[in-house]
Short mmCIF file of C-alpha atoms in Angstrom, two decimals:
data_model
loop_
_atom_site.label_atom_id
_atom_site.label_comp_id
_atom_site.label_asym_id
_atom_site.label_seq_id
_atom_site.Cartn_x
_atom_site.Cartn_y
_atom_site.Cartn_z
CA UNK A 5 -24.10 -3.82 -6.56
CA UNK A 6 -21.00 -5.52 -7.63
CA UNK A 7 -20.71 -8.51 -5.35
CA UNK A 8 -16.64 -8.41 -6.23
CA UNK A 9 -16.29 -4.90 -5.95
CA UNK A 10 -18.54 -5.09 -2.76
CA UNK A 11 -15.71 -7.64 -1.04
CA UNK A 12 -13.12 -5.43 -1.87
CA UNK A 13 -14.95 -2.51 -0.25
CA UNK A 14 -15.86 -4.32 2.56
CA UNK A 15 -12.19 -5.52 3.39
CA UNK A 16 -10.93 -2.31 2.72
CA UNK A 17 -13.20 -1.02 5.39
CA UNK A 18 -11.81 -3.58 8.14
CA UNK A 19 -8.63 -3.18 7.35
CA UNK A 20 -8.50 0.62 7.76
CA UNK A 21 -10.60 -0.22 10.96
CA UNK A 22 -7.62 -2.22 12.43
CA UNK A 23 -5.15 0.37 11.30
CA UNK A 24 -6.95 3.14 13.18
CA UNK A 25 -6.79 1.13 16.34
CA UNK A 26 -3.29 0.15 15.96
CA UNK A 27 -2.14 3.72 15.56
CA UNK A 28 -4.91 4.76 18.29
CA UNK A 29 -3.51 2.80 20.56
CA UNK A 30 -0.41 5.30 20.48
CA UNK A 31 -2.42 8.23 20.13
CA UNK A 32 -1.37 8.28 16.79
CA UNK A 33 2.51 9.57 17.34
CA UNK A 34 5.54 7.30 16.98
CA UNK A 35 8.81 7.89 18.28
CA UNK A 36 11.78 6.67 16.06
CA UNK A 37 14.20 5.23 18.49
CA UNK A 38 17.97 3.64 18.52
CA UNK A 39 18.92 2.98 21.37
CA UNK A 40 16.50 4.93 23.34
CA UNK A 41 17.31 7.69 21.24
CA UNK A 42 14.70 9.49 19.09
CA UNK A 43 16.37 9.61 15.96
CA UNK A 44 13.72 12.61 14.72
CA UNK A 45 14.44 15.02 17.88
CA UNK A 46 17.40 16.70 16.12
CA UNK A 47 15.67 18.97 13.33
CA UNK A 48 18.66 18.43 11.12
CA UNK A 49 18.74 14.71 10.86
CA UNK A 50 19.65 13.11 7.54
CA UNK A 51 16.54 10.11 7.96
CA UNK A 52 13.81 12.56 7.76
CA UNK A 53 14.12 13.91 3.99
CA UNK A 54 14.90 10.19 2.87
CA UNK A 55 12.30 7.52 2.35
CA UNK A 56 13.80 5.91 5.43
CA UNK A 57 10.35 6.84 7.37
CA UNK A 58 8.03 5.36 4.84
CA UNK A 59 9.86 1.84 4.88
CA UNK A 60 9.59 2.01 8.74
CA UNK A 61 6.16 2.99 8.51
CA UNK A 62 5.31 0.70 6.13
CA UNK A 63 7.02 -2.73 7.88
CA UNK A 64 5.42 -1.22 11.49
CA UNK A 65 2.05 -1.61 10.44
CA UNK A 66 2.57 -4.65 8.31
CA UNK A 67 3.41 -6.54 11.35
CA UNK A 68 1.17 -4.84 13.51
CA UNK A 69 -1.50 -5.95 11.46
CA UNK A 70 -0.40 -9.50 11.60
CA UNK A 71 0.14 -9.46 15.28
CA UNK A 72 -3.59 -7.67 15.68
CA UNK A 73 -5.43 -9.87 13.69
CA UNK A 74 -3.97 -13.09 15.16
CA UNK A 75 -4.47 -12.36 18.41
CA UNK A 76 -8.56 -11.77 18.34
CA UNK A 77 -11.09 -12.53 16.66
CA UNK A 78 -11.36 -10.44 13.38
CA UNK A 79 -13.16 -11.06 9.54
CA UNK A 80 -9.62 -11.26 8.23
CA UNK A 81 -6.66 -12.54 8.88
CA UNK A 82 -3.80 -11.00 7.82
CA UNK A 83 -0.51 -12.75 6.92
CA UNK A 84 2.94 -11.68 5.11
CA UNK A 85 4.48 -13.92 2.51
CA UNK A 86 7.91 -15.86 3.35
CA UNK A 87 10.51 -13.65 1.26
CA UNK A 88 12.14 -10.02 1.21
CA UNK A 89 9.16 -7.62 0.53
CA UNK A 90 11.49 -6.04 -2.21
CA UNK A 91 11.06 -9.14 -4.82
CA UNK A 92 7.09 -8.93 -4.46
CA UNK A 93 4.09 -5.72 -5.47
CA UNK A 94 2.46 -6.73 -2.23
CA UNK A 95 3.23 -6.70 1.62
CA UNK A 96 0.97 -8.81 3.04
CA UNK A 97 -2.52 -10.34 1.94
CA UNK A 98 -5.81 -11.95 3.20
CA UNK A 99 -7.59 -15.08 2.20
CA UNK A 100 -11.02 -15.45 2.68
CA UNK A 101 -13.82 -17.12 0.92
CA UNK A 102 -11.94 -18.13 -1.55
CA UNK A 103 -10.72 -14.68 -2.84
CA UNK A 104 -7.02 -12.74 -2.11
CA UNK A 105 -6.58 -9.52 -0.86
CA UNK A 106 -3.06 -8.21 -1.75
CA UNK A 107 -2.79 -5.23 0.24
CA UNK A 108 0.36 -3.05 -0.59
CA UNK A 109 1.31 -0.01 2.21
CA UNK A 110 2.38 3.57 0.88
CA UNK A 111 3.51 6.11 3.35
CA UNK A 112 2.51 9.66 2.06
CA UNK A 113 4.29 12.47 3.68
CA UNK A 114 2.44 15.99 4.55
CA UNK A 115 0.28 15.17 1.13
CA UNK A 116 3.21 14.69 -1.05
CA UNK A 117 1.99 11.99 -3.15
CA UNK A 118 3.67 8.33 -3.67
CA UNK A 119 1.81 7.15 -7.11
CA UNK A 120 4.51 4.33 -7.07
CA UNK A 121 2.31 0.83 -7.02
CA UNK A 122 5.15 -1.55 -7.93
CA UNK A 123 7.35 -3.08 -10.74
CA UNK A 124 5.04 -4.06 -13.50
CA UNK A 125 6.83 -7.11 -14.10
CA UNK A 126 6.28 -8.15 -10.34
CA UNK A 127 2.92 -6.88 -10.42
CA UNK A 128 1.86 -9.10 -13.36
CA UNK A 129 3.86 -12.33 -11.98
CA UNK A 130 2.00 -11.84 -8.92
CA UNK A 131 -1.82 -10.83 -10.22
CA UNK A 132 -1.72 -12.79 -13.43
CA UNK A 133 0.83 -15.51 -12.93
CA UNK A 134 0.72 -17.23 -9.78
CA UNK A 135 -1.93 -19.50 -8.89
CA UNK A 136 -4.49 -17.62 -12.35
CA UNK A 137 -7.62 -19.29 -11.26
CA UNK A 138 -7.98 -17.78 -7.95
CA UNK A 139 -9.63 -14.11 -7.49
CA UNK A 140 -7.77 -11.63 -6.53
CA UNK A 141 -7.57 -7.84 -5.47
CA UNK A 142 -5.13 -5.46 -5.33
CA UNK A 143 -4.98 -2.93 -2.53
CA UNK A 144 -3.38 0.52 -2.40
CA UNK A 145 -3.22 1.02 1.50
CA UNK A 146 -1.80 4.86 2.20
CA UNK A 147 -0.83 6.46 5.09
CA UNK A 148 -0.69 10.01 5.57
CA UNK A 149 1.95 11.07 8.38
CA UNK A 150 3.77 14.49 9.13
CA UNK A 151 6.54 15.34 11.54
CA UNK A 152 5.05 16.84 14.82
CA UNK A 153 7.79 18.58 16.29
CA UNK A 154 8.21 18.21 20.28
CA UNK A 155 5.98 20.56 22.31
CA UNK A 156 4.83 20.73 25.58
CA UNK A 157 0.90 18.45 26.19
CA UNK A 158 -0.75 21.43 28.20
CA UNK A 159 -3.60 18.64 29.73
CA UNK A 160 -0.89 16.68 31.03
CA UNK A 161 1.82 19.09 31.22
CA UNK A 162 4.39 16.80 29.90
CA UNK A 163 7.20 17.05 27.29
CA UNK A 164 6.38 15.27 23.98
CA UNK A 165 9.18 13.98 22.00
CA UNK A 166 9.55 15.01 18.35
CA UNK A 167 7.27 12.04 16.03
CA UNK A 168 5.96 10.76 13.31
CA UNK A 169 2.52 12.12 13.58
CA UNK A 170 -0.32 9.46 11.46
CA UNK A 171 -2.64 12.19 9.83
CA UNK A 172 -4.60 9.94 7.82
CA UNK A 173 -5.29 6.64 6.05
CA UNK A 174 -7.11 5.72 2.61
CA UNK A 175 -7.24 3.27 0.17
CA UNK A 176 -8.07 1.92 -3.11
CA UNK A 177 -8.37 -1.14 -5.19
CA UNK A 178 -6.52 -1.42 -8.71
CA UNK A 179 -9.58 -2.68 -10.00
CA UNK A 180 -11.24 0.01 -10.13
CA UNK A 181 -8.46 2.05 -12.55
CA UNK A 182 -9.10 1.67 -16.30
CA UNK A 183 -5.55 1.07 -17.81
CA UNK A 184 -6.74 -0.24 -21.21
CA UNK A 185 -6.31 3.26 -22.60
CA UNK A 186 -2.85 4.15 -21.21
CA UNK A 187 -1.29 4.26 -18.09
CA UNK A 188 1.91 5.94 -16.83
CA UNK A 189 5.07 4.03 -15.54
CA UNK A 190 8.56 5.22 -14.71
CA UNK A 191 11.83 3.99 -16.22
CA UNK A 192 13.23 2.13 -12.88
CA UNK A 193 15.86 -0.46 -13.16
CA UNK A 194 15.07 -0.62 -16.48
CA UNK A 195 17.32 -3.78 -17.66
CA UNK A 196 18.18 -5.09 -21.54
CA UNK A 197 16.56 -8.54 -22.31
CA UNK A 198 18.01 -10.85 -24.44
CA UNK A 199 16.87 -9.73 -27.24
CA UNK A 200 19.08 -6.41 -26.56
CA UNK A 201 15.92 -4.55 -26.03
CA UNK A 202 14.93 -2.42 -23.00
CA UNK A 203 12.81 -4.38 -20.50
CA UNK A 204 10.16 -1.61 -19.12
CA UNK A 205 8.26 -4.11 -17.36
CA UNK A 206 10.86 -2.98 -14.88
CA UNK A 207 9.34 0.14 -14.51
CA UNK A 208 6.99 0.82 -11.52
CA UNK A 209 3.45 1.55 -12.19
CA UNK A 210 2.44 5.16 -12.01
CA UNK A 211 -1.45 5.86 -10.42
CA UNK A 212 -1.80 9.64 -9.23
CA UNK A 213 -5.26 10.26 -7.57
CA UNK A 214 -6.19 12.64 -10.54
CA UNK A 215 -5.17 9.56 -12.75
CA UNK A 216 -7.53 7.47 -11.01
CA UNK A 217 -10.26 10.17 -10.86
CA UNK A 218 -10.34 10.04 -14.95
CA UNK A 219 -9.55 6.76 -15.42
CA UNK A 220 -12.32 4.78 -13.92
CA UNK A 221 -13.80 1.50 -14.93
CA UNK A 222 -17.76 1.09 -14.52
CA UNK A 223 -18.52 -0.25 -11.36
CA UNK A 224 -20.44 -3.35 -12.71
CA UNK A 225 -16.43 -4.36 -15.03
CA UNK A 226 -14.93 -3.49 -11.68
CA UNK A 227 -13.55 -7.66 -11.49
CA UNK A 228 -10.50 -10.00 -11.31
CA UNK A 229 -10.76 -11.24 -14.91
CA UNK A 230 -10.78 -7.36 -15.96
CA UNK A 231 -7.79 -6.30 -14.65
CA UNK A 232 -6.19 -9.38 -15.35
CA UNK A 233 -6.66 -8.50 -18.80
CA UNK A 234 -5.67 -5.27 -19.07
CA UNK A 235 -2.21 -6.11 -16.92
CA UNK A 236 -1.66 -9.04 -19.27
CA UNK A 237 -1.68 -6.43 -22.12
CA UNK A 238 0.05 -3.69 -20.57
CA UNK A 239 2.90 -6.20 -20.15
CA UNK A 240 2.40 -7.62 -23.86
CA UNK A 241 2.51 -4.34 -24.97
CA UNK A 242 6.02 -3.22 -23.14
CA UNK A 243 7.45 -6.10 -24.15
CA UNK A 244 6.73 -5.12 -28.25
#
């Protein structure tokens, strides 16, 4: 086996461990409240169709994660970077053993897939750019959460408010995704550079799960150096 790939496995099995006891702990529905209101109970509100839910989700874990694996004793420890999440591709990382685990968090509503990863640009500055001799990983963390609208528990016989209802978690490294070929982006914030050209290294990385599924490096190239590679020329190649 891999021993890179192997770490990466291993990390993203403990980390989707600690989610599942996070959301466990709240039997896996959250209530959205202002104020003591629940901003979800009205059917009609304007948050639920807007990607309010996933930043909420996404911050909520983050530093539920942070608090969780501070307070016990756990493999990893993770930490969030000092900064606004928006100028980085990751939300918060481990180090151990010398290696980094960037883990970025995706909300994914009732299956509707969110392929975004992040701003190439940001991506590459991040992977490639800062601090090149460590190892690295990249980690696509997704939850999968629905609306559960309010209903009556008949065990308990008690009124449940309406929530965000966690229906699943996965993940995946970027390692493992061959983008030496080609790889899909959007056109996002797409700015001119000085040299009056377009800059698409603005433009978010694209990975759908079919994408992945035929775009697979060999487990025994799945490594640091590879990707680091194939990110460097992705951006070398925008910037033609």
């Amino acid at each position: 086996m891999n021993e890179y790939y192997q770490k990466t496995l291993d990390f993203q099995a403990k980390l989707q461990q600690y989610a599942w006891c996070i959301f466990k702990t709240y039997g896996r529905e959250l209530v959205l409240r202002l104020e003591e209101y629940n901003l979800l109970q009205n059917k009609h509100n304007c948050i639920e169709s807007s990607t309010a839910i996933g930043f909420v989700l996404e911050e909520f874990l983050v530093s539920k994660l942070e608090m969780y694996t501070h307070c016990s004793e756990n493999e990893y420890v993770i930490d969030r970077f000092v900064g606004a999440t928006a100028s980085e591709s990751f939300d918060c990382f481990s180090l151990k053993d010398g290696m980094k685990f960037m883990v970025n968090v995706k909300a994914e509503k009732n299956g509707q897939p969110n392929n975004a990863l992040a701003a190439i640009g940001q991506l590459h500055r991040n992977y490639c750019l800062d601090n090149p001799e460590q190892e690295k990983c990249f980690i696509l963390f997704k939850v999968q959460y629905s609306i559960q609208d309010a209903h009556e528990d008949s065990a308990f016989h008690r009124a449940k408010p309406r929530c965000i209802y966690i229906d699943g978690l996965y993940s995946y490294c970027l390692e493992e995704v061959d983008l030496s070929k080609e790889h899909k982006q959007d056109n996002r914030s797409w700015s001119v550079a000085s040299n009056g050209k377009s800059n698409k290294n603005n433009g978010r990385l694209q990975i759908s799960n079919a994408f992945r599924a035929s775009h697979k490096v060999p487990t025994e190239e799945i490594s640091y150096q590879n990707t680091y590679r194939m990110l460097t020329d992705l951006v070398n190649k925008n910037n033609q």
